[in-house]
Short mmCIF file of C-alpha atoms and ligand atoms in Angstrom, two decimals:
data_model
loop_
_atom_site.label_atom_id
_atom_site.label_comp_id
_atom_site.label_asym_id
_atom_site.label_seq_id
_atom_site.Cartn_x
_atom_site.Cartn_y
_atom_site.Cartn_z
CA UNK H 8 -119.90 -0.01 0.03
CA UNK H 9 -122.27 2.64 0.90
CA UNK H 10 -122.68 3.31 4.47
CA UNK H 11 -125.71 5.67 6.13
CA UNK H 12 -125.09 7.80 8.86
CA UNK H 13 -126.73 10.53 10.62
CA UNK H 14 -125.41 14.09 9.84
CA UNK H 15 -125.97 17.21 11.52
CA UNK H 16 -127.46 19.24 9.06
CA UNK H 17 -128.32 22.51 10.92
CA UNK H 18 -127.68 23.94 14.43
CA UNK H 19 -129.95 26.65 16.33
CA UNK H 20 -130.00 28.19 19.82
CA UNK H 21 -132.15 30.34 21.88
CA UNK H 22 -131.93 32.49 24.99
CA UNK H 23 -134.37 34.23 26.93
CA UNK H 24 -133.60 37.98 27.35
CA UNK H 25 -133.27 38.47 31.02
CA UNK H 26 -129.36 38.64 31.83
CA UNK H 27 -128.70 37.84 35.71
CA UNK H 28 -125.20 39.21 36.57
CA UNK H 29 -122.99 37.89 39.47
CA UNK H 30 -123.66 41.16 41.01
CA UNK H 31 -127.58 40.46 40.86
CA UNK H 32 -126.99 37.19 42.75
CA UNK H 33 -124.51 38.85 45.31
CA UNK H 34 -127.55 40.88 46.44
CA UNK H 35 -129.39 37.83 47.57
CA UNK H 36 -127.11 35.50 48.91
CA UNK H 37 -123.67 35.81 50.49
CA UNK H 38 -121.15 35.66 47.28
CA UNK H 39 -119.26 38.04 44.93
CA UNK H 40 -118.56 38.73 41.32
CA UNK H 41 -114.71 37.79 42.10
CA UNK H 42 -115.56 34.50 43.72
CA UNK H 43 -118.09 33.25 41.00
CA UNK H 44 -115.42 34.27 38.08
CA UNK H 45 -112.53 32.79 39.82
CA UNK H 46 -114.09 29.52 40.89
CA UNK H 47 -116.12 29.04 37.84
CA UNK H 48 -115.65 31.54 35.32
CA UNK H 49 -119.09 32.54 34.99
CA UNK H 50 -120.02 36.10 34.72
CA UNK H 51 -123.83 36.09 33.67
CA UNK H 52 -126.71 33.61 32.96
CA UNK H 53 -130.12 34.07 31.24
CA UNK H 54 -133.42 33.40 33.07
CA UNK H 55 -136.88 32.60 31.25
CA UNK H 56 -139.91 34.53 32.34
CA UNK H 57 -142.49 33.16 34.45
CA UNK H 58 -144.73 32.85 31.44
CA UNK H 59 -142.28 31.05 29.20
CA UNK H 60 -141.70 27.38 29.49
CA UNK H 61 -139.04 24.98 28.38
CA UNK H 62 -140.99 24.28 25.06
CA UNK H 63 -141.14 27.92 24.25
CA UNK H 64 -137.26 27.92 24.35
CA UNK H 65 -136.96 24.30 22.70
CA UNK H 66 -139.53 25.74 19.94
CA UNK H 67 -137.60 29.05 19.05
CA UNK H 68 -134.13 26.73 19.06
CA UNK H 69 -135.70 24.15 16.91
CA UNK H 70 -137.04 26.67 14.14
CA UNK H 71 -133.62 28.21 13.80
CA UNK H 72 -131.90 24.60 13.41
CA UNK H 73 -134.65 23.60 10.77
CA UNK H 74 -134.02 27.19 8.90
CA UNK H 75 -130.36 26.47 9.01
CA UNK H 76 -130.92 23.06 7.49
CA UNK H 77 -132.91 24.56 4.81
CA UNK H 78 -136.06 22.12 6.10
CA UNK H 79 -139.63 22.95 7.36
CA UNK H 80 -141.64 21.74 10.21
CA UNK H 81 -143.49 19.65 7.97
CA UNK H 82 -140.38 17.55 7.27
CA UNK H 83 -139.64 16.70 10.75
CA UNK H 84 -140.50 13.07 11.57
CA UNK H 85 -138.58 12.64 14.76
CA UNK H 86 -138.39 15.17 17.90
CA UNK H 87 -136.32 14.19 21.04
CA UNK H 88 -136.01 16.88 23.44
CA UNK H 89 -133.07 16.09 26.06
CA UNK H 90 -134.51 18.15 29.50
CA UNK H 91 -134.63 17.58 33.29
CA UNK H 92 -136.82 20.81 33.58
CA UNK H 93 -139.88 19.63 31.35
CA UNK H 94 -143.08 21.90 31.14
CA UNK H 95 -145.51 19.43 32.65
CA UNK H 96 -144.84 15.91 34.26
CA UNK H 97 -146.54 14.65 31.37
CA UNK H 98 -146.93 14.83 28.05
CA UNK H 99 -143.26 14.85 27.25
CA UNK H 100 -142.05 18.36 26.27
CA UNK H 101 -141.11 17.09 22.86
CA UNK H 102 -144.77 16.31 22.18
CA UNK H 103 -145.58 19.88 23.16
CA UNK H 104 -142.71 21.19 20.93
CA UNK H 105 -144.10 19.22 17.93
CA UNK H 106 -147.47 20.92 18.28
CA UNK H 107 -145.98 24.50 18.62
CA UNK H 108 -143.66 23.92 15.67
CA UNK H 109 -146.89 22.61 13.72
CA UNK H 110 -144.96 19.56 12.86
CA UNK H 111 -147.05 16.48 11.61
CA UNK H 112 -147.83 13.16 13.20
CA UNK H 113 -144.33 11.62 13.92
CA UNK H 114 -142.32 10.60 16.85
CA UNK H 115 -141.71 12.62 19.65
CA UNK H 116 -140.44 11.80 23.51
CA UNK H 117 -138.04 13.16 25.87
CA UNK H 118 -134.68 11.66 27.32
CA UNK H 119 -133.80 12.42 30.78
CA UNK H 120 -130.01 12.34 31.43
CA UNK H 121 -129.70 15.65 33.28
CA UNK H 122 -126.41 17.68 31.85
CA UNK H 123 -125.35 14.63 29.60
CA UNK H 124 -128.91 14.73 28.13
CA UNK H 125 -127.94 16.11 24.62
CA UNK H 126 -125.08 13.50 24.19
CA UNK H 127 -127.68 10.51 24.99
CA UNK H 128 -130.70 12.20 22.91
CA UNK H 129 -127.89 12.10 19.86
CA UNK H 130 -127.18 8.61 20.35
CA UNK H 131 -131.05 7.86 20.54
CA UNK H 132 -132.06 9.72 17.40
CA UNK H 133 -128.75 8.41 15.73
CA UNK H 134 -130.39 4.87 15.98
CA UNK H 135 -133.45 6.35 14.45
CA UNK H 136 -132.01 8.08 11.69
CA UNK H 137 -128.90 5.89 10.61
CA UNK H 138 -131.44 2.65 10.64
CA UNK H 139 -133.76 4.51 8.28
CA UNK H 140 -136.62 4.85 10.87
CA UNK H 141 -136.21 8.85 10.53
CA UNK H 142 -135.51 11.33 7.54
CA UNK H 143 -135.47 14.50 9.46
CA UNK H 144 -134.96 14.85 13.02
CA UNK H 145 -134.85 17.41 15.84
CA UNK H 146 -132.38 16.71 18.86
CA UNK H 147 -133.08 19.48 21.28
CA UNK H 148 -131.32 20.55 24.63
CA UNK H 149 -133.83 22.81 26.53
CA UNK H 150 -133.83 23.82 30.31
CA UNK H 151 -134.87 26.16 32.69
CA UNK H 152 -132.46 25.29 35.50
CA UNK H 153 -133.20 28.40 37.34
CA UNK H 154 -136.74 26.73 38.34
CA UNK H 155 -134.79 24.13 40.57
CA UNK H 156 -132.69 26.45 42.38
CA UNK H 157 -132.83 27.16 46.32
CA UNK H 158 -132.18 30.64 46.25
CA UNK H 159 -130.77 30.65 49.46
CA UNK H 160 -127.89 28.09 48.77
CA UNK H 161 -125.05 30.09 47.08
CA UNK H 162 -123.16 26.77 46.46
CA UNK H 163 -125.45 25.99 43.70
CA UNK H 164 -127.88 29.06 42.76
CA UNK H 165 -124.77 30.91 40.99
CA UNK H 166 -123.93 28.40 38.81
CA UNK H 167 -127.11 27.47 36.48
CA UNK H 168 -129.10 29.42 33.87
CA UNK H 169 -131.80 29.08 31.16
CA UNK H 170 -131.60 28.33 27.28
CA UNK H 171 -132.15 25.57 24.34
CA UNK H 172 -130.13 24.54 21.60
CA UNK H 173 -131.04 22.23 18.79
CA UNK H 174 -129.48 20.10 15.81
CA UNK H 175 -131.50 18.65 12.63
CA UNK H 176 -129.88 14.87 12.05
CA UNK H 177 -130.65 13.54 8.48
CA UNK H 178 -129.23 10.34 6.78
CA UNK H 179 -126.22 10.71 4.49
CA UNK H 180 -124.77 8.26 2.66
CA UNK H 181 -120.94 7.83 2.46
CA UNK H 182 -118.07 5.46 2.14
CA UNK H 183 -117.96 4.62 6.39
CA UNK H 184 -114.63 6.58 6.08
CA UNK H 185 -113.67 8.94 9.12
CA UNK H 186 -113.62 11.80 6.47
CA UNK H 187 -117.37 11.36 5.80
CA UNK H 188 -120.03 13.54 7.47
CA UNK H 189 -121.80 12.08 10.35
CA UNK H 190 -122.17 11.09 13.79
CA UNK H 191 -118.85 8.75 13.97
CA UNK H 192 -118.81 7.28 17.45
CA UNK H 193 -119.96 7.48 21.12
CA UNK H 194 -119.18 6.46 24.70
CA UNK H 195 -122.03 6.65 27.34
CA UNK H 196 -121.58 5.97 31.00
CA UNK H 197 -123.98 5.84 34.16
CA UNK H 198 -123.05 5.02 37.84
CA UNK H 199 -126.22 5.14 39.74
CA UNK H 200 -124.18 4.46 42.70
CA UNK H 201 -123.49 8.36 43.05
CA UNK H 202 -126.63 9.86 42.70
CA UNK H 203 -126.50 11.40 45.88
CA UNK H 204 -123.80 13.65 44.81
CA UNK H 205 -126.30 15.60 42.48
CA UNK H 206 -129.91 15.31 42.35
CA UNK H 207 -133.39 17.27 42.83
CA UNK H 208 -135.16 16.48 46.27
CA UNK H 209 -138.27 16.31 44.94
CA UNK H 210 -140.54 14.67 42.19
CA UNK H 211 -144.35 13.14 41.77
CA UNK H 212 -143.80 9.86 43.41
CA UNK H 213 -141.87 10.95 46.44
CA UNK H 214 -142.71 14.62 47.63
CA UNK H 215 -145.20 15.65 45.02
CA UNK H 216 -143.24 18.81 44.41
CA UNK H 217 -140.72 19.79 41.95
CA UNK H 218 -138.04 20.27 44.37
CA UNK H 219 -134.82 21.80 44.64
CA UNK H 220 -131.17 21.10 43.18
CA UNK H 221 -128.66 19.65 45.36
CA UNK H 222 -124.96 19.25 44.91
CA UNK H 223 -121.73 18.31 46.58
CA UNK H 224 -120.11 20.29 44.32
CA UNK H 225 -116.19 19.55 45.06
CA UNK H 226 -116.83 15.72 44.74
CA UNK H 227 -118.95 16.30 41.49
CA UNK H 228 -115.84 18.34 40.23
CA UNK H 229 -113.13 15.45 40.81
CA UNK H 230 -115.57 12.85 39.03
CA UNK H 231 -115.82 15.26 36.33
CA UNK H 232 -112.33 15.81 35.60
CA UNK H 233 -111.31 12.09 35.49
CA UNK H 234 -114.11 10.47 34.34
CA UNK H 235 -115.04 12.76 31.10
CA UNK H 236 -111.47 12.20 29.87
CA UNK H 237 -112.01 8.67 29.71
CA UNK H 238 -115.26 8.78 28.10
CA UNK H 239 -113.70 11.44 25.37
CA UNK H 240 -110.83 8.76 24.65
CA UNK H 241 -113.46 5.85 24.36
CA UNK H 242 -115.53 7.92 22.00
CA UNK H 243 -112.75 8.65 19.89
CA UNK H 244 -111.58 5.08 19.55
CA UNK H 245 -115.27 3.84 18.81
CA UNK H 246 -114.94 6.54 15.79
CA UNK H 247 -111.53 5.56 14.68
CA UNK H 248 -110.17 9.23 15.08
CA UNK H 249 -107.36 10.27 17.63
CA UNK H 250 -107.78 12.87 20.21
CA UNK H 251 -105.22 14.98 18.63
CA UNK H 252 -107.34 15.18 15.14
CA UNK H 253 -110.24 16.71 16.79
CA UNK H 254 -110.66 20.03 15.22
CA UNK H 255 -113.04 21.62 17.88
CA UNK H 256 -114.08 20.31 21.42
CA UNK H 257 -117.34 21.24 22.61
CA UNK H 258 -117.61 20.48 26.18
CA UNK H 259 -120.63 20.76 28.58
CA UNK H 260 -120.29 24.31 30.15
CA UNK H 261 -120.45 23.36 33.84
CA UNK H 262 -117.15 25.20 35.19
CA UNK H 263 -114.32 26.74 33.32
CA UNK H 264 -111.94 24.73 35.82
CA UNK H 265 -113.53 21.46 34.52
CA UNK H 266 -113.40 22.67 31.20
CA UNK H 267 -109.35 23.45 31.15
CA UNK H 268 -108.84 19.96 33.42
CA UNK H 269 -110.43 17.97 30.93
CA UNK H 270 -108.55 19.51 28.31
CA UNK H 271 -105.12 19.73 30.00
CA UNK H 272 -105.58 15.85 30.78
CA UNK H 273 -106.10 15.14 27.22
CA UNK H 274 -103.79 17.29 25.98
CA UNK H 275 -105.68 19.65 24.16
CA UNK H 276 -104.90 23.14 22.53
CA UNK H 277 -106.69 25.36 24.53
CA UNK H 278 -107.31 27.24 21.26
CA UNK H 279 -109.42 24.36 20.12
CA UNK H 280 -111.88 24.59 23.03
CA UNK H 281 -115.03 26.29 22.74
CA UNK H 282 -116.22 27.98 26.05
CA UNK H 283 -119.35 30.09 26.50
CA UNK H 284 -119.70 29.15 30.60
CA UNK H 285 -118.97 33.06 31.01
CA UNK H 286 -122.41 34.36 29.32
CA UNK H 287 -124.59 31.15 29.79
CA UNK H 288 -123.56 29.59 32.71
CA UNK H 289 -124.41 26.04 33.38
CA UNK H 290 -127.81 25.17 30.94
CA UNK H 291 -127.57 21.58 31.74
CA UNK H 292 -128.58 19.44 28.40
CA UNK H 293 -128.81 22.97 26.44
CA UNK H 294 -125.09 23.75 27.12
CA UNK H 295 -123.41 21.60 24.22
CA UNK H 296 -125.72 23.03 21.35
CA UNK H 297 -125.83 26.01 22.71
CA UNK H 298 -122.09 26.20 22.40
CA UNK H 299 -122.01 24.53 19.31
CA UNK H 300 -124.33 27.28 17.90
CA UNK H 301 -122.30 30.36 19.05
CA UNK H 302 -119.19 28.69 17.63
CA UNK H 303 -120.66 28.07 14.21
CA UNK H 304 -122.33 31.83 14.28
CA UNK H 305 -118.87 33.06 14.42
CA UNK H 306 -117.24 31.15 12.03
CA UNK H 307 -114.87 29.27 14.20
CA UNK H 308 -116.49 25.46 13.61
CA UNK H 309 -117.07 24.79 9.87
CA UNK H 310 -118.73 22.17 7.72
CA UNK H 311 -116.10 19.11 7.26
CA UNK H 312 -114.47 19.92 11.31
CA UNK H 313 -114.06 16.84 13.73
CA UNK H 314 -115.63 17.87 16.76
CA UNK H 315 -115.94 16.11 19.94
CA UNK H 316 -118.89 16.83 22.49
CA UNK H 317 -118.68 15.67 26.12
CA UNK H 318 -121.07 16.13 29.36
CA UNK H 319 -121.32 14.82 32.73
CA UNK H 320 -124.39 15.32 34.89
CA UNK H 321 -126.67 13.97 37.79
CA UNK H 322 -126.96 10.31 37.66
CA UNK H 323 -123.94 10.22 37.38
CA UNK H 324 -124.13 10.26 33.96
CA UNK H 325 -121.38 11.32 31.62
CA UNK H 326 -120.28 10.59 27.72
CA UNK H 327 -118.91 11.93 24.66
CA UNK H 328 -119.49 12.09 21.00
CA UNK H 329 -117.36 12.43 17.99
CA UNK H 330 -118.97 13.99 14.84
CA UNK H 331 -117.58 15.07 11.49
CA UNK H 332 -119.78 18.03 10.32
O1 UT7 B 29 -123.23 19.87 35.19
C1 UT7 B 29 -122.53 19.11 35.93
C2 UT7 B 29 -122.72 19.46 37.37
N1 UT7 B 29 -121.98 20.36 37.98
C3 UT7 B 29 -120.61 20.63 38.10
O2 UT7 B 29 -120.24 20.03 37.12
C4 UT7 B 29 -120.06 21.44 39.39
C5 UT7 B 29 -119.08 21.07 40.09
N2 UT7 B 29 -118.49 21.54 40.93
C6 UT7 B 29 -117.92 22.91 40.96
O3 UT7 B 29 -117.89 23.38 39.71
C7 UT7 B 29 -117.32 23.64 42.08
O4 UT7 B 29 -117.24 22.66 43.02
C8 UT7 B 29 -118.16 24.44 42.70
C9 UT7 B 29 -118.07 25.76 41.65
C10 UT7 B 29 -119.48 24.44 42.95
C11 UT7 B 29 -117.50 25.11 44.04
O5 UT7 B 29 -116.10 25.44 43.94
P1 UT7 B 29 -114.99 24.68 44.76
O6 UT7 B 29 -113.82 25.31 44.45
O7 UT7 B 29 -115.37 23.26 44.75
O8 UT7 B 29 -115.51 25.17 46.31
P2 UT7 B 29 -116.04 24.52 47.60
O9 UT7 B 29 -117.30 23.68 47.46
O10 UT7 B 29 -114.86 23.74 47.80
O11 UT7 B 29 -116.26 25.63 48.21
C12 UT7 B 29 -115.09 26.44 48.76
C13 UT7 B 29 -115.49 27.93 49.74
C14 UT7 B 29 -116.35 27.14 50.96
O12 UT7 B 29 -116.33 27.65 52.10
P3 UT7 B 29 -115.42 27.34 53.21
O13 UT7 B 29 -116.02 26.16 53.78
O14 UT7 B 29 -114.01 27.18 52.65
O15 UT7 B 29 -115.31 28.40 54.29
C15 UT7 B 29 -117.70 27.54 50.48
O16 UT7 B 29 -118.70 27.80 51.28
O17 UT7 B 29 -116.43 28.25 49.04
C16 UT7 B 29 -117.60 28.69 49.72
N3 UT7 B 29 -118.34 29.00 48.60
C17 UT7 B 29 -118.90 29.91 48.10
N4 UT7 B 29 -118.47 31.41 48.34
C18 UT7 B 29 -118.99 32.63 48.16
C19 UT7 B 29 -119.43 27.98 47.69
N5 UT7 B 29 -120.03 28.96 47.29
C20 UT7 B 29 -119.85 30.00 47.05
C21 UT7 B 29 -120.37 31.43 46.58
N6 UT7 B 29 -119.62 32.67 46.70
N7 UT7 B 29 -120.96 31.21 45.35
#
């Protein structure tokens, strides 16, 4: 029997030019390169220009993903942007990307699940593509987290950066086996009772201002290590694969110690873990497609590999997805 799955057929990413080093930040808050590297693994992050909105980063990442897939903007019939830093309160950043790309009339909307946004957005787009409602979907994670920083709070301002990554999803026919290409299984979670551990203290219906990111870092850290591992196991079970079958683990890039903690809990070989946190810092919904793009470009991740994505962020939200590339 033939089964339609949505498959990742192209990946692309874009980083703004400006590099902000740990030394740059130690000139504005009481911190050091040594502390940041030891506690987080971060060496540097990128910052978008003041005149460069999130949609610009998203559009460039989308162009590169389309080129990798051998598709044109005119082929695109669905755009889902995962972002917590939209250009405007509305319209959706996805609709702005649609215009900038020159894509025709189709479906375009944003998904807001903060750092888990890319995994959530993939699951939403999977629903369209696998049910025949879209033939060429762009799923984009794009963020300008530096716009949400309180530059006097050393506990948060050293952790985040800007960037975008995108994938093209297209329907592919197979037998429904785990060896067939496609999105194989998801596990998504949200626990609104823990919202005060990581949030932005502003918004249109409260303060009327954008606000700043606030985080109880060590509590979020503990939650991440324990709960991500559970979601990874659940996504593998939903996909019908074992964690030990996974070729590459592409985690959300928040902190090298969280990546290692989750990997150790799952018994993963550290050589199978993709880490870009040193160079990108935490780019929220963009971090997974950025890391995926780096590892495809440098030849580690190849067509046919079984990859496992996971993320955790504000909400709290978390989740995982198994993909045969
Ligand atoms: O994307 C998902 C959301 N985010 C995350 O997953 C991040 C989760 N949390 C973390 O990554 C870590 O908790 C942090 C990196 C934020 C902090 O590391 P930690 O090992 O949990 O440190 P801590 O918060 O327990 O703070 C230890 C000390 C404190 O000083 P005292 O009270 O011990 O004197 C902090 O004030 O480190 C101090 N500190 C800093 N020192 C130098 C906090 N930030 C800094 C800093 N530079 N930038």
